[in-house]
Short mmCIF file of C-alpha atoms in Angstrom, two decimals:
data_model
loop_
_atom_site.label_atom_id
_atom_site.label_comp_id
_atom_site.label_asym_id
_atom_site.label_seq_id
_atom_site.Cartn_x
_atom_site.Cartn_y
_atom_site.Cartn_z
CA MET A 1 -14.90 -30.77 8.07
CA MET A 2 -11.37 -29.36 8.19
CA ARG A 3 -10.59 -26.51 10.51
CA ASN A 4 -9.85 -23.07 9.05
CA SER A 5 -6.12 -23.33 9.73
CA SER A 6 -5.99 -26.62 7.81
CA LEU A 7 -7.93 -25.10 4.93
CA LEU A 8 -5.61 -22.08 4.89
CA ASP A 9 -2.55 -24.33 4.89
CA GLU A 10 -3.99 -26.38 2.06
CA ALA A 11 -4.84 -23.24 0.07
CA TYR A 12 -1.28 -21.98 0.54
CA GLU A 13 0.11 -25.31 -0.69
CA LEU A 14 -2.18 -25.17 -3.73
CA CYS A 15 -0.84 -21.71 -4.56
CA GLU A 16 2.72 -23.00 -4.23
CA GLU A 17 1.79 -25.70 -6.77
CA GLY A 18 0.25 -23.11 -9.11
CA LYS A 19 -3.31 -24.37 -8.54
CA TYR A 20 -4.73 -20.92 -7.92
CA THR A 21 -8.35 -21.56 -8.90
CA LEU A 22 -8.61 -24.47 -6.49
CA ALA A 23 -6.88 -22.39 -3.79
CA LEU A 24 -9.58 -19.74 -4.22
CA GLU A 25 -12.22 -22.35 -3.45
CA TYR A 26 -10.43 -23.15 -0.18
CA TYR A 27 -10.24 -19.47 0.73
CA ASP A 28 -13.95 -19.17 -0.05
CA LEU A 29 -14.69 -22.11 2.27
CA VAL A 30 -12.80 -20.40 5.09
CA LEU A 31 -14.58 -17.11 4.40
CA PHE A 32 -17.97 -18.84 4.27
CA LYS A 33 -17.36 -20.06 7.82
CA ASP A 34 -15.51 -16.93 8.98
CA PRO A 35 -16.14 -13.89 6.71
CA LYS A 36 -13.73 -11.73 8.72
CA ASN A 37 -10.72 -14.06 8.50
CA ILE A 38 -7.93 -11.60 7.70
CA THR A 39 -5.48 -14.24 6.47
CA ALA A 40 -8.02 -15.72 4.07
CA LEU A 41 -9.06 -12.28 2.78
CA ILE A 42 -5.50 -11.14 2.12
CA ASN A 43 -4.30 -14.44 0.67
CA LYS A 44 -7.37 -14.63 -1.55
CA GLY A 45 -6.52 -11.11 -2.76
CA VAL A 46 -2.92 -12.11 -3.49
CA THR A 47 -4.14 -15.18 -5.38
CA LEU A 48 -6.55 -13.05 -7.42
CA GLN A 49 -3.69 -10.66 -8.24
CA THR A 50 -1.63 -13.61 -9.42
CA LEU A 51 -4.52 -14.46 -11.74
CA GLU A 52 -4.53 -10.79 -12.87
CA LYS A 53 -7.97 -10.19 -11.36
CA HIS A 54 -6.88 -6.96 -9.73
CA SER A 55 -10.30 -5.39 -9.15
CA LYS A 56 -11.50 -8.50 -7.32
CA ALA A 57 -8.26 -8.52 -5.32
CA ILE A 58 -8.89 -4.92 -4.24
CA LYS A 59 -12.35 -5.95 -2.96
CA CYS A 60 -10.68 -8.60 -0.78
CA TYR A 61 -8.22 -6.07 0.60
CA ASP A 62 -11.06 -3.62 1.26
CA GLU A 63 -12.90 -6.33 3.22
CA ALA A 64 -9.74 -7.02 5.23
CA LEU A 65 -9.34 -3.29 5.90
CA LYS A 66 -12.93 -3.10 7.22
CA VAL A 67 -11.91 -5.68 9.82
CA GLU A 68 -8.41 -4.30 10.46
CA PRO A 69 -8.04 -0.74 9.09
CA ASN A 70 -4.31 -0.68 9.89
CA ASN A 71 -3.38 -3.99 8.27
CA ILE A 72 -0.10 -3.25 6.50
CA ASP A 73 -0.30 -6.25 4.16
CA ALA A 74 -3.78 -5.31 2.99
CA LEU A 75 -2.73 -1.70 2.41
CA VAL A 76 0.47 -2.50 0.49
CA ASN A 77 -1.16 -5.24 -1.59
CA LYS A 78 -4.11 -2.99 -2.38
CA GLY A 79 -1.62 -0.33 -3.46
CA ALA A 80 0.14 -2.81 -5.72
CA ALA A 81 -3.17 -3.84 -7.33
CA LEU A 82 -4.15 -0.19 -7.85
CA HIS A 83 -0.71 0.50 -9.36
CA THR A 84 -1.20 -2.37 -11.83
CA LEU A 85 -4.54 -0.86 -12.84
CA GLY A 86 -2.82 2.48 -13.50
CA LYS A 87 -4.40 4.17 -10.46
CA PHE A 88 -1.09 5.54 -9.25
CA HIS A 89 -2.43 8.31 -6.98
CA ASP A 90 -4.72 5.84 -5.20
CA ALA A 91 -1.78 3.43 -4.86
CA ILE A 92 0.34 6.20 -3.30
CA ASP A 93 -2.47 6.88 -0.80
CA CYS A 94 -2.36 3.21 0.27
CA TYR A 95 1.42 3.28 0.66
CA ASP A 96 1.22 6.52 2.66
CA LYS A 97 -1.34 4.95 5.03
CA ALA A 98 0.93 1.93 5.48
CA LEU A 99 3.92 4.19 6.14
CA LYS A 100 2.02 6.12 8.83
CA ILE A 101 1.63 2.78 10.62
CA GLN A 102 5.14 1.47 9.93
CA PRO A 103 7.41 4.30 8.69
CA LYS A 104 10.42 2.10 7.91
CA TYR A 105 8.65 -0.47 5.73
CA ALA A 106 11.05 -0.73 2.79
CA MET A 107 8.59 -2.43 0.45
CA ALA A 108 5.92 0.26 0.93
CA ILE A 109 8.52 2.98 0.37
CA ALA A 110 9.88 1.33 -2.79
CA TYR A 111 6.39 0.64 -4.18
CA LYS A 112 5.52 4.29 -3.55
CA GLY A 113 8.63 5.16 -5.56
CA LEU A 114 7.35 3.04 -8.45
CA SER A 115 4.02 4.86 -8.48
CA LEU A 116 5.69 8.27 -8.18
CA GLY A 117 7.89 7.36 -11.14
CA GLU A 118 4.86 6.40 -13.20
CA ILE A 119 3.34 9.86 -12.73
CA GLY A 120 6.62 11.50 -13.69
CA LEU A 121 7.87 12.50 -10.24
CA LEU A 122 11.29 10.96 -10.79
CA LYS A 123 13.16 12.93 -8.13
CA ASP A 124 10.59 11.91 -5.50
CA ALA A 125 10.76 8.33 -6.75
CA ILE A 126 14.55 8.33 -6.35
CA LYS A 127 14.16 9.66 -2.79
CA CYS A 128 11.86 6.73 -2.03
CA PHE A 129 14.26 4.21 -3.53
CA ASN A 130 17.13 5.73 -1.50
CA ALA A 131 15.03 5.58 1.68
CA ALA A 132 14.15 1.93 1.02
CA LEU A 133 17.82 1.14 0.40
CA LYS A 134 18.80 2.76 3.71
CA ILE A 135 16.54 0.20 5.40
CA ASP A 136 17.52 -2.75 3.20
CA LYS A 137 20.76 -2.25 1.28
CA LYS A 138 20.16 -5.32 -0.89
CA PHE A 139 16.56 -4.54 -1.91
CA ASP A 140 16.77 -5.33 -5.64
CA LEU A 141 13.46 -3.67 -6.53
CA ALA A 142 14.63 -0.36 -5.06
CA LEU A 143 18.14 -0.66 -6.47
CA ASN A 144 17.08 -1.56 -10.01
CA ASN A 145 14.35 1.05 -10.21
CA LYS A 146 16.58 3.75 -8.76
CA THR A 147 19.00 3.06 -11.63
CA ILE A 148 16.16 3.29 -14.17
CA ALA A 149 14.80 6.49 -12.61
CA LEU A 150 18.24 8.12 -12.60
CA GLU A 151 18.70 7.22 -16.26
CA LEU A 152 15.27 8.61 -17.15
CA LEU A 153 15.98 11.78 -15.20
CA LYS A 154 19.31 12.20 -16.98
CA ASN A 155 17.65 11.75 -20.38
CA ASN A 156 14.84 14.16 -19.53
CA THR A 157 17.20 16.94 -18.50
CA LYS A 158 19.35 16.91 -21.62
CA ILE A 159 19.16 20.20 -23.51
CA LYS A 160 16.69 19.81 -26.30
CA PRO A 161 17.48 21.56 -29.58
CA LYS A 162 15.34 24.55 -30.38
CA PHE A 163 13.97 24.85 -33.86
CA ILE A 164 14.50 28.15 -35.64
CA LYS A 165 11.59 29.35 -37.64
CA LYS A 166 12.54 30.62 -41.07
CA GLY A 167 10.86 33.41 -42.48
#
């Protein structure tokens, strides 16, 4: 039988080839032998997200967080899955936990900005995008979404005409 590292490498290669279902079987083999294997739990979660099975992915991240409560990758990926499911406040909680562990993690800051934008907190979202860009000036996700948020903010603050009631 292959060792866990070989199985993990093979699963990674399968994902690279787009063979996600087969990769999940490899991750399951690793987890059968070692249920607390952080790499397998997180990579299985990422693979499930790729297959748009976000709730199952969250369960993988939760299992990883039981083993390592401060695992940044598990927290950020869980946040991304929650965001996709429209659970923006829960996603923000995950990003905040990640940022307590690693305050200058540009991806967590930018992802938090995305969730803040979704709940209408555009100014806070822009602050997040700016903070992410201070860390990584070429971070496309932050740059592109900052532009969108600024445009939305500009459109939302235009003076709306008031209707005069006749009569």
